[in-house]
PDB file of C-alpha atoms in Angstrom:
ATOM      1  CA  UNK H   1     -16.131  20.451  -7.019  1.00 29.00           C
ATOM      2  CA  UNK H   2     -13.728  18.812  -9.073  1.00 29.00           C
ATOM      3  CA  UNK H   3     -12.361  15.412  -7.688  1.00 32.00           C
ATOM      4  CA  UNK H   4     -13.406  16.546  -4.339  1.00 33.00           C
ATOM      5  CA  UNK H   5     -11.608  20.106  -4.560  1.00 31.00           C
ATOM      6  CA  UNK H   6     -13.225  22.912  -4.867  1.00 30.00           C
ATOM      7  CA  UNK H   7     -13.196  24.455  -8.594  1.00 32.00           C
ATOM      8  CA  UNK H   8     -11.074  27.170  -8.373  1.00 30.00           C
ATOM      9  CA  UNK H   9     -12.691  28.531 -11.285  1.00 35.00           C
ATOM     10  CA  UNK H  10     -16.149  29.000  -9.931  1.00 34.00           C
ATOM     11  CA  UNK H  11     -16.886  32.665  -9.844  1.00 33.00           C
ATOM     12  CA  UNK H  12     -18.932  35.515  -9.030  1.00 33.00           C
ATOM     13  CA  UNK H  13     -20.183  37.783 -11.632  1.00 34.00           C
ATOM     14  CA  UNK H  14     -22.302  40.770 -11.176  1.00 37.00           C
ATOM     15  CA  UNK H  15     -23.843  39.419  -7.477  1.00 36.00           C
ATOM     16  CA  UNK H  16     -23.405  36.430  -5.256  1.00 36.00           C
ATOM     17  CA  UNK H  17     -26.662  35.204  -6.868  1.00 36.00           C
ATOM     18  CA  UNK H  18     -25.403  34.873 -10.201  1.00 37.00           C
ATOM     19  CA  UNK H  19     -22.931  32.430  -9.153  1.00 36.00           C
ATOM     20  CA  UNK H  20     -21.293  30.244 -12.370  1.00 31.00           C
ATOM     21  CA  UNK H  21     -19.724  26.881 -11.937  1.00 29.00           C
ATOM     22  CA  UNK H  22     -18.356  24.232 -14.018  1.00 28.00           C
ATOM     23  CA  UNK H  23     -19.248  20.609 -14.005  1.00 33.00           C
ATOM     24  CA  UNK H  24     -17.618  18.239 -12.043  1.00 40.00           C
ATOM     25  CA  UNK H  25     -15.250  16.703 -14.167  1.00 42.00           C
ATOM     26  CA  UNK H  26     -15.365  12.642 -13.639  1.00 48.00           C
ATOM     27  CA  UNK H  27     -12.600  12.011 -16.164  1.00 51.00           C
ATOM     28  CA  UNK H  28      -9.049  13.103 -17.734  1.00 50.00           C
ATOM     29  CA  UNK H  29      -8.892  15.643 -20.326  1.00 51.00           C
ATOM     30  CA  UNK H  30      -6.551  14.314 -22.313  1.00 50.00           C
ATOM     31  CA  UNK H  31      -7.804  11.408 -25.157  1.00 62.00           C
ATOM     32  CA  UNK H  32      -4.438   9.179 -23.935  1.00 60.00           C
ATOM     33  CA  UNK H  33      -4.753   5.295 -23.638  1.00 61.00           C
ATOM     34  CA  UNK H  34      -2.915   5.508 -20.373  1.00 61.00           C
ATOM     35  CA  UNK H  35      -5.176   8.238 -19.465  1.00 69.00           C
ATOM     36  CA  UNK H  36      -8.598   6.124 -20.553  1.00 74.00           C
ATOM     37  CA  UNK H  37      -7.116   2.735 -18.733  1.00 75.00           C
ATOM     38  CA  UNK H  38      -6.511   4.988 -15.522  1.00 84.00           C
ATOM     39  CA  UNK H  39     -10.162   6.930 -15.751  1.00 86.00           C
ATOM     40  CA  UNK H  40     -11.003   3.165 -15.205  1.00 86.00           C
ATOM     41  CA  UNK H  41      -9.543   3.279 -11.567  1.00 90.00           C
ATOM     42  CA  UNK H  42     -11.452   6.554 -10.550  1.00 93.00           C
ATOM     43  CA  UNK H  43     -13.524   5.535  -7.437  1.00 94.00           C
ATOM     44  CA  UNK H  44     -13.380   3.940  -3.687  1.00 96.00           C
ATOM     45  CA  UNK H  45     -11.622   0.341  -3.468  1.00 96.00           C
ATOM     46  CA  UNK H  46     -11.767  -1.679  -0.823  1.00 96.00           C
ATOM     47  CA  UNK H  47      -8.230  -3.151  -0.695  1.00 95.00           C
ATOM     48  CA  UNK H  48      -6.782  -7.166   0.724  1.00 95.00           C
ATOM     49  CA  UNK H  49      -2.982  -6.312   1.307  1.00 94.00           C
ATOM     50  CA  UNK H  50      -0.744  -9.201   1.523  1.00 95.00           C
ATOM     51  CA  UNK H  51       2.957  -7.934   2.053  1.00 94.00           C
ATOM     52  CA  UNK H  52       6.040 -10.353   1.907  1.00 96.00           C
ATOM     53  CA  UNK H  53       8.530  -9.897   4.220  1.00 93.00           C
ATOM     54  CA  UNK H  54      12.099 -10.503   2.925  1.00 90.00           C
ATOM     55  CA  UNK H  55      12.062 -13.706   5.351  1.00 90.00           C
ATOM     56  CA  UNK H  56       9.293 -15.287   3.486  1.00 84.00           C
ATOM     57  CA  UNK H  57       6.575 -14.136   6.475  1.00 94.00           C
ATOM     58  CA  UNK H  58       2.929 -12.705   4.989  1.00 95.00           C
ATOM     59  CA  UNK H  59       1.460 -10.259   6.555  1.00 93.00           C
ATOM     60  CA  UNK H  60      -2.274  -9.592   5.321  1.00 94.00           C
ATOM     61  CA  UNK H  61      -3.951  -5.974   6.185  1.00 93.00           C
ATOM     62  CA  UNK H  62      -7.323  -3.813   4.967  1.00 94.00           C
ATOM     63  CA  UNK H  63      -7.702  -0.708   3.849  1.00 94.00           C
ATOM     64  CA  UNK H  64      -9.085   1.579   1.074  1.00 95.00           C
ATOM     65  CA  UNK H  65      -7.707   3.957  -1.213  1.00 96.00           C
ATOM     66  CA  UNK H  66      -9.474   6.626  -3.269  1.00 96.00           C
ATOM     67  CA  UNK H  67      -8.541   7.599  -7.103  1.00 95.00           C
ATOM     68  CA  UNK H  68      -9.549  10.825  -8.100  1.00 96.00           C
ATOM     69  CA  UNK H  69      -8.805  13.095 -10.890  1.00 95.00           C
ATOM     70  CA  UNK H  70      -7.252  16.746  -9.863  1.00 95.00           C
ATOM     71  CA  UNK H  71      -6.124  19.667 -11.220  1.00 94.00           C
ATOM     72  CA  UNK H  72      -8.819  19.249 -13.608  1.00 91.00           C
ATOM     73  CA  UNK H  73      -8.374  16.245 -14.641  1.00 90.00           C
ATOM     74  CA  UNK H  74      -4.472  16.395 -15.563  1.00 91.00           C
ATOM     75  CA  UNK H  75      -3.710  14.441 -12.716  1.00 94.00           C
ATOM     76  CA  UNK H  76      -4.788  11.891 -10.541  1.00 95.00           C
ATOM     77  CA  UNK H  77      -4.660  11.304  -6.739  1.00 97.00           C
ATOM     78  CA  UNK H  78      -4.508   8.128  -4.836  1.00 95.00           C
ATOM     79  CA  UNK H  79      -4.723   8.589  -1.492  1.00 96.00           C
ATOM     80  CA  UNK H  80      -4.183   5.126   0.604  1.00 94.00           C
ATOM     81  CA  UNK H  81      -5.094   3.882   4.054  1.00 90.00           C
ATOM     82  CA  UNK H  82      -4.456   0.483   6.068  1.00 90.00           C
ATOM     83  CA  UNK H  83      -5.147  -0.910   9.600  1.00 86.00           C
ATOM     84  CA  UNK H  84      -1.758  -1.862   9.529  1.00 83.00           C
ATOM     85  CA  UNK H  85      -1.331   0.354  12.841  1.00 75.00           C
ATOM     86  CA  UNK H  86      -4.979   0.542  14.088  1.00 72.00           C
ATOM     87  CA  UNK H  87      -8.131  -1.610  13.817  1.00 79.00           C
ATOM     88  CA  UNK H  88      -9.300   1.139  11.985  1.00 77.00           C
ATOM     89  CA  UNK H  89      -7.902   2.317   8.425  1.00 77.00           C
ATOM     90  CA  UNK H  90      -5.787   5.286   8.784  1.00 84.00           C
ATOM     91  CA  UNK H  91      -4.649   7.320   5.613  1.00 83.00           C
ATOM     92  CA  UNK H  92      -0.541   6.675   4.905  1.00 90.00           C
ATOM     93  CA  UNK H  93       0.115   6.781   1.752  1.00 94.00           C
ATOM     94  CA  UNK H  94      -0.408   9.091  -1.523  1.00 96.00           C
ATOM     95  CA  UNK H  95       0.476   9.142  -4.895  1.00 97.00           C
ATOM     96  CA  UNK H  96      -0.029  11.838  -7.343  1.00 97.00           C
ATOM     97  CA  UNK H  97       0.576  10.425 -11.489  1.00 94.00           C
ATOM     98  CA  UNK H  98       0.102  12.154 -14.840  1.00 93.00           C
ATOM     99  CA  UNK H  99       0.833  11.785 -18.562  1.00 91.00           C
ATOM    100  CA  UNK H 100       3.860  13.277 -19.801  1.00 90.00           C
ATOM    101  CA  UNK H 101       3.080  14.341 -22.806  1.00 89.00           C
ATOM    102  CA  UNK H 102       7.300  15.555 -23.563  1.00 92.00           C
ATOM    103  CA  UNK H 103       8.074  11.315 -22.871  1.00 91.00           C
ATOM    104  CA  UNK H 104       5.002   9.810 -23.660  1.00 89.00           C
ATOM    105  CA  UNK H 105       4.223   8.002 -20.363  1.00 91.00           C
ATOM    106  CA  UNK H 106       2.725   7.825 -17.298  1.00 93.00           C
ATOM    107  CA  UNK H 107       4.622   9.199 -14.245  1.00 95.00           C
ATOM    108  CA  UNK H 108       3.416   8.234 -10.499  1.00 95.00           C
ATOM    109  CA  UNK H 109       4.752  10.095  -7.497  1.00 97.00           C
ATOM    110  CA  UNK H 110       4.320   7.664  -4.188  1.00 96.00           C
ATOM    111  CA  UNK H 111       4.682   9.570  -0.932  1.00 95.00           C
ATOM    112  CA  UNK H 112       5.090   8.241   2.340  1.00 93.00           C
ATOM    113  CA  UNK H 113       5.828  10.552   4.979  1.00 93.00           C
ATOM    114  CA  UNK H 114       5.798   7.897   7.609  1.00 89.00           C
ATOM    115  CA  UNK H 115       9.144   6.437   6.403  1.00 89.00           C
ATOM    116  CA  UNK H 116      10.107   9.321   5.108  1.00 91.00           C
ATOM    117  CA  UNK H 117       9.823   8.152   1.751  1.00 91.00           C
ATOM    118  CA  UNK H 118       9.198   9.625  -2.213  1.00 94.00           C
ATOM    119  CA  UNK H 119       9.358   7.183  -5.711  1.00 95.00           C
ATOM    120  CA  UNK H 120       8.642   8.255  -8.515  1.00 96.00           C
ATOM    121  CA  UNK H 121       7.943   5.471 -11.407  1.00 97.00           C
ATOM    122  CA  UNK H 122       6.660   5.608 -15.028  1.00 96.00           C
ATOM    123  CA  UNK H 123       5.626   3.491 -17.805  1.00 93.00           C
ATOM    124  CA  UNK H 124       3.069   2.851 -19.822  1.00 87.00           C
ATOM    125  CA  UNK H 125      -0.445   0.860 -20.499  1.00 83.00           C
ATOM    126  CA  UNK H 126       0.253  -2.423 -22.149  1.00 82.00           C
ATOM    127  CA  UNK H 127      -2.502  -4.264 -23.527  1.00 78.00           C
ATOM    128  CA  UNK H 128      -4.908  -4.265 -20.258  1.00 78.00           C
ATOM    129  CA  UNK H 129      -2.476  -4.022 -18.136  1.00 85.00           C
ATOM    130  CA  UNK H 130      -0.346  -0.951 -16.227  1.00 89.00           C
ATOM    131  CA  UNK H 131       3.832  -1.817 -15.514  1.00 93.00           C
ATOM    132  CA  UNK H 132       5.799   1.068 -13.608  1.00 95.00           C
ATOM    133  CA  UNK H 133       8.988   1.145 -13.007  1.00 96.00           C
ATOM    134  CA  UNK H 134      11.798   2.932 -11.296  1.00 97.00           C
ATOM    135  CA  UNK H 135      14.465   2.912  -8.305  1.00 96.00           C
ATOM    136  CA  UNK H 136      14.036   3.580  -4.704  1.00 93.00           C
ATOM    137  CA  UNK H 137      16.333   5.572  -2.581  1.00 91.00           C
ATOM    138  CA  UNK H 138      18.632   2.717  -2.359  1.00 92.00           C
ATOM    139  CA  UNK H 139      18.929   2.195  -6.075  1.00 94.00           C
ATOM    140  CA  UNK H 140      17.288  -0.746  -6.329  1.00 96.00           C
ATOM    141  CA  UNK H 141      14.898  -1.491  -9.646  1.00 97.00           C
ATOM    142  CA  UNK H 142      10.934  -0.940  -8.449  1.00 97.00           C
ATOM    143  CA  UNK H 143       8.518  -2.488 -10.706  1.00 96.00           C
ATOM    144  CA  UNK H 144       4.819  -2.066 -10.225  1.00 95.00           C
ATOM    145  CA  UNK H 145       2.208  -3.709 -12.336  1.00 95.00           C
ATOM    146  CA  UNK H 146      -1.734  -2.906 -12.065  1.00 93.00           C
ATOM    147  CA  UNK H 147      -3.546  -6.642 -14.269  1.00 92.00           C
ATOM    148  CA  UNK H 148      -6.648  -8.048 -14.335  1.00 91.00           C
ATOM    149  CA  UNK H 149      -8.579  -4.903 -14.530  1.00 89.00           C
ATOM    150  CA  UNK H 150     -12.505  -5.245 -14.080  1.00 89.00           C
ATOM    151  CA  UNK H 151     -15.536  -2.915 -13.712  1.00 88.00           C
ATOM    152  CA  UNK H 152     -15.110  -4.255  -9.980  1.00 94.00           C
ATOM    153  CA  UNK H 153     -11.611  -5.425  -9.462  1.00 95.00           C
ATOM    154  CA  UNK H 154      -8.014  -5.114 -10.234  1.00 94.00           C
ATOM    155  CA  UNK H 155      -4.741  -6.717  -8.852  1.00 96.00           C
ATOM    156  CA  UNK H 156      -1.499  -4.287  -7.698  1.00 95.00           C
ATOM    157  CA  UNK H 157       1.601  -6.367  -8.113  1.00 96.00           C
ATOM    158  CA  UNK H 158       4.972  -4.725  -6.285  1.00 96.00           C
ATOM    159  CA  UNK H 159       8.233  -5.798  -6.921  1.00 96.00           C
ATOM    160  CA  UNK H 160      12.018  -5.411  -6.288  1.00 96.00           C
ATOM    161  CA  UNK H 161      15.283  -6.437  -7.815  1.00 97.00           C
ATOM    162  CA  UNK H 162      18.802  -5.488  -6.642  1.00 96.00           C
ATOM    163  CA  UNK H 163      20.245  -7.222  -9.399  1.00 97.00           C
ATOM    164  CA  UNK H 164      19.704  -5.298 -12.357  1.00 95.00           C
ATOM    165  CA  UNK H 165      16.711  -7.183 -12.975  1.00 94.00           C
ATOM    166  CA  UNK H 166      17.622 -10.657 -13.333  1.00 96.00           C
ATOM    167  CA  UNK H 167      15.779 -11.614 -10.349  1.00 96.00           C
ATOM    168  CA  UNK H 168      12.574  -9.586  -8.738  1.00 96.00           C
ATOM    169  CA  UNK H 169      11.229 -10.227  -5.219  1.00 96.00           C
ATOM    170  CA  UNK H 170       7.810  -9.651  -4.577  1.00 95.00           C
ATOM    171  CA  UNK H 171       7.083  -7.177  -2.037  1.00 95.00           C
ATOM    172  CA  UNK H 172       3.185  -7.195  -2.060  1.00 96.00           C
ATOM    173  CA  UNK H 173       0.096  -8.021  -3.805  1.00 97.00           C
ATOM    174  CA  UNK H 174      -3.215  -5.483  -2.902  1.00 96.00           C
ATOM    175  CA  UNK H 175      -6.136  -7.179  -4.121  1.00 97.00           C
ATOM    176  CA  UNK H 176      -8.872  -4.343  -4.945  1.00 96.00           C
ATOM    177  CA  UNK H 177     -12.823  -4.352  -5.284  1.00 97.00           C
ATOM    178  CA  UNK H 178     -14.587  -1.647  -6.018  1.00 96.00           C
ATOM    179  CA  UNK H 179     -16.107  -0.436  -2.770  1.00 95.00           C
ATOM    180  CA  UNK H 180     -20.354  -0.602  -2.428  1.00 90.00           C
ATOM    181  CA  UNK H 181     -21.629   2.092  -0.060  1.00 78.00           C
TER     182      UNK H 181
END
C-alpha cells in the first residue's frame, strides 16, 4: 500500500506464493524543500474552522483532513471533511498538489464538487512557511498561506482580494493538530 492505495506494482512471479511488494513509501521522492516542508503535513489533523462571512459573521466548524502521498510519492492528497452539514464530519473537499519541476513550484488542485468548484494555486516554501496563490472562477486573487508549522500543529490562512491585491479579505482560518488515535 502506498498512501493508502494499493501498489500497483506489487506482482506475481512464478506462483501466488512468491508474491513481491514494495515498501510503503511514507515520503516524496523528490529531495525538494517544498517537497520536505510538505512530507511534514503527511498524517490525520484534527481541524478548528473559523470561516468569515463577507458580513463580518464567524462561523466555527470541525473536521479532519488526511495528507497522504500518491502516485508514489509525486503527489500528495488532502482529502477534507467538516460537520458543517451534519453533526458528524462528512468528506467535501480534496486537493491533489505536486512540484513542478518545468516552474519550480508547488501546484495545489482544490476540488469541491459540492459548489461545483476547481482552483488551482502555486507557490512556493518560504522560510517555514507555505503562500499559494491564484484566481478563482470569478477572477479574483486567492492567497493561501500554511505558518506556524509544528510536529503537532499548523495554521491555514485563506484569503481574497478583488482589487489586484491592495486589499485581502480573510475568508478563513483552520487551526490544525495533529490527530491522536
Amino acid at each position: 500500500m502506498v498512501g493508502g492505495v494499493r501498489d500497483r506494482d506489487a506482482h506475481s512471479t512464478a506462483s501466488k506464493s512468491a508474491e513481491v511488494t514494495r515498501p510503503a513509501r511514507h515520503s516524496s521522492t523528490a529531495g525538494t524543500a517544498d517537497q520536505a516542508l510538505f512530507d511534514r503535513l503527511v498524517g490525520t489533523w484534527d481541524v478548528s474552522y473559523e470561516i468569515f462571512d463577507k458580513d463580518g459573521k464567524r462561523r466555527t466548524y470541525h473536521g479532519q483532513v488526511t495528507y497522504n502521498w500518491i502516485l508514489d510519492g509525486q503527489a500528495l492528497q488532502e482529502v477534507w471533511t467538516s460537520d458543517s452539514l451534519n453533526k458528524v464530519p462528512q468528506p467535501y473537499g480534496t486537493a491533489i498538489g505536486f512540484h513542478d519541476g518545468k516552474r519550480d513550484q508547488w501546484t495545489e488542485v482544490w476540488i469541491y464538487p459540492a459548489q461545483g468548484m476547481t482552483l488551482s494555486v502555486s507557490g512556493v516554501a518560504e522560510a517555514e512557511r507555505i503562500v499559494l496563490t491564484g484566481r478563482d472562477d470569478a477572477g479574483a486573487n486567492q492567497r493561501w498561506e500554511i505558518n506556524d508549522i509544528q510536529a503537532d500543529s499548523f495554521v491555514f490562512h485563506f484569503e481574497s482580494s478583488t482589487d489586484e491585491g491592495k486589499t485581502w479579505r480573510a475568508l478563513g482560518v483552520n487551526h490544525m493538530r495533529r490527530h491522536r488515535a
